[in-house]
Amino acid sequence: MLWLPLASTLLIRKHKSSRRLSYAPSARGLLVYWPNWVDLIRCLLAMALLVGWGDALREEDPSSGKIVLGFTVVVVVVGYLLQAMLVATRRTFFVALPISIATAIVIPEPEVGLFAIIVSFLFAVVSKKLDLLIPILSGVLAVGGAVLGANRLDLVAAVFLVFFPQLLAVVFARQAILPSNVVLSHQ
């Protein structure tokens, strides 16, 4: 389910006449654009199934924890890379927010992820820099998880996976955008 094209990605690809997307989506655009909610629900279900499967394996064989976590990391990274290939325009690299939010909520304790999402969204909205939401989310998730006592291995994996889209954007010198109401430029 994480490897399927996100609804927002499909809508972006549909507008091939456009070369650019908005650099900075608005907070309102994030909340009112229905494909964002479809993508988020699908990613949450996929992550819950993946982590539930992993927890079941951990209960049967406690020594399989690192293998299960490694498999989860690979599945999520492949999901990010597929999104990167689907949305490879000049200025944008991929649409990663639904996968990042699902990762932040499901891999560590849900209350740690929800805390990190709320705090980072507030910081991003107040500073009017929603393009910094993913780096802020990974930082708040790391600090919040350490303070609230989340499983360290799960927390490290979650922070890495939440920050991974930003890392790819830096490596490939592209803008990591957030899904929102698509603002297309026809210049």
mmCIF file with all atom_site columns, C-alpha atoms in Angstrom, residues 9 23-24 31 34 38 43 45 60 78 85-87 89 94 99 111 113 124 148-149 154 156 162 168 170:
data_model
loop_
_atom_site.group_PDB
_atom_site.id
_atom_site.type_symbol
_atom_site.label_atom_id
_atom_site.label_alt_id
_atom_site.label_comp_id
_atom_site.label_asym_id
_atom_site.label_entity_id
_atom_site.label_seq_id
_atom_site.pdbx_PDB_ins_code
_atom_site.Cartn_x
_atom_site.Cartn_y
_atom_site.Cartn_z
_atom_site.occupancy
_atom_site.B_iso_or_equiv
_atom_site.pdbx_formal_charge
_atom_site.auth_seq_id
_atom_site.auth_comp_id
_atom_site.auth_asym_id
_atom_site.auth_atom_id
_atom_site.pdbx_PDB_model_num
ATOM 1  C CA . THR A 1 9   ? 1.058  12.457  -6.917  1.00 0.00 ? 9   THR A CA 1
ATOM 2  C CA . TYR A 1 23  ? 7.310  26.072  -3.193  1.00 0.00 ? 23  TYR A CA 1
ATOM 3  C CA . ALA A 1 24  ? 5.389  26.717  -0.007  1.00 0.00 ? 24  ALA A CA 1
ATOM 4  C CA . LEU A 1 31  ? -5.895 20.575  5.495   1.00 0.00 ? 31  LEU A CA 1
ATOM 5  C CA . TRP A 1 34  ? -8.969 15.902  -0.010  1.00 0.00 ? 34  TRP A CA 1
ATOM 6  C CA . VAL A 1 38  ? -6.920 9.871   1.349   1.00 0.00 ? 38  VAL A CA 1
ATOM 7  C CA . CYS A 1 43  ? -0.409 5.307   4.592   1.00 0.00 ? 43  CYS A CA 1
ATOM 8  C CA . LEU A 1 45  ? -3.311 1.656   7.361   1.00 0.00 ? 45  LEU A CA 1
ATOM 9  C CA . GLU A 1 60  ? 7.084  -15.255 18.370  1.00 0.00 ? 60  GLU A CA 1
ATOM 10 C CA . VAL A 1 78  ? 11.231 2.071   -1.462  1.00 0.00 ? 78  VAL A CA 1
ATOM 11 C CA . MET A 1 85  ? 10.342 8.813   -9.492  1.00 0.00 ? 85  MET A CA 1
ATOM 12 C CA . LEU A 1 86  ? 6.676  9.679   -10.013 1.00 0.00 ? 86  LEU A CA 1
ATOM 13 C CA . VAL A 1 87  ? 7.106  13.372  -9.209  1.00 0.00 ? 87  VAL A CA 1
ATOM 14 C CA . THR A 1 89  ? 9.785  17.786  -12.082 1.00 0.00 ? 89  THR A CA 1
ATOM 15 C CA . PHE A 1 94  ? 8.472  14.075  -4.249  1.00 0.00 ? 94  PHE A CA 1
ATOM 16 C CA . ILE A 1 99  ? 4.263  8.562   4.535   1.00 0.00 ? 99  ILE A CA 1
ATOM 17 C CA . GLU A 1 111 ? 1.395  9.445   21.570  1.00 0.00 ? 111 GLU A CA 1
ATOM 18 C CA . GLY A 1 113 ? 4.228  10.646  17.073  1.00 0.00 ? 113 GLY A CA 1
ATOM 19 C CA . ALA A 1 124 ? 5.844  25.435  10.859  1.00 0.00 ? 124 ALA A CA 1
ATOM 20 C CA . LEU A 1 148 ? 8.907  10.228  26.747  1.00 0.00 ? 148 LEU A CA 1
ATOM 21 C CA . GLY A 1 149 ? 10.957 7.029   26.723  1.00 0.00 ? 149 GLY A CA 1
ATOM 22 C CA . ASP A 1 154 ? 12.192 2.091   16.884  1.00 0.00 ? 154 ASP A CA 1
ATOM 23 C CA . VAL A 1 156 ? 15.967 5.929   15.573  1.00 0.00 ? 156 VAL A CA 1
ATOM 24 C CA . VAL A 1 162 ? 10.769 10.846  8.642   1.00 0.00 ? 162 VAL A CA 1
ATOM 25 C CA . LEU A 1 168 ? 17.108 12.839  -0.652  1.00 0.00 ? 168 LEU A CA 1
ATOM 26 C CA . VAL A 1 170 ? 19.426 17.740  -0.363  1.00 0.00 ? 170 VAL A CA 1
#
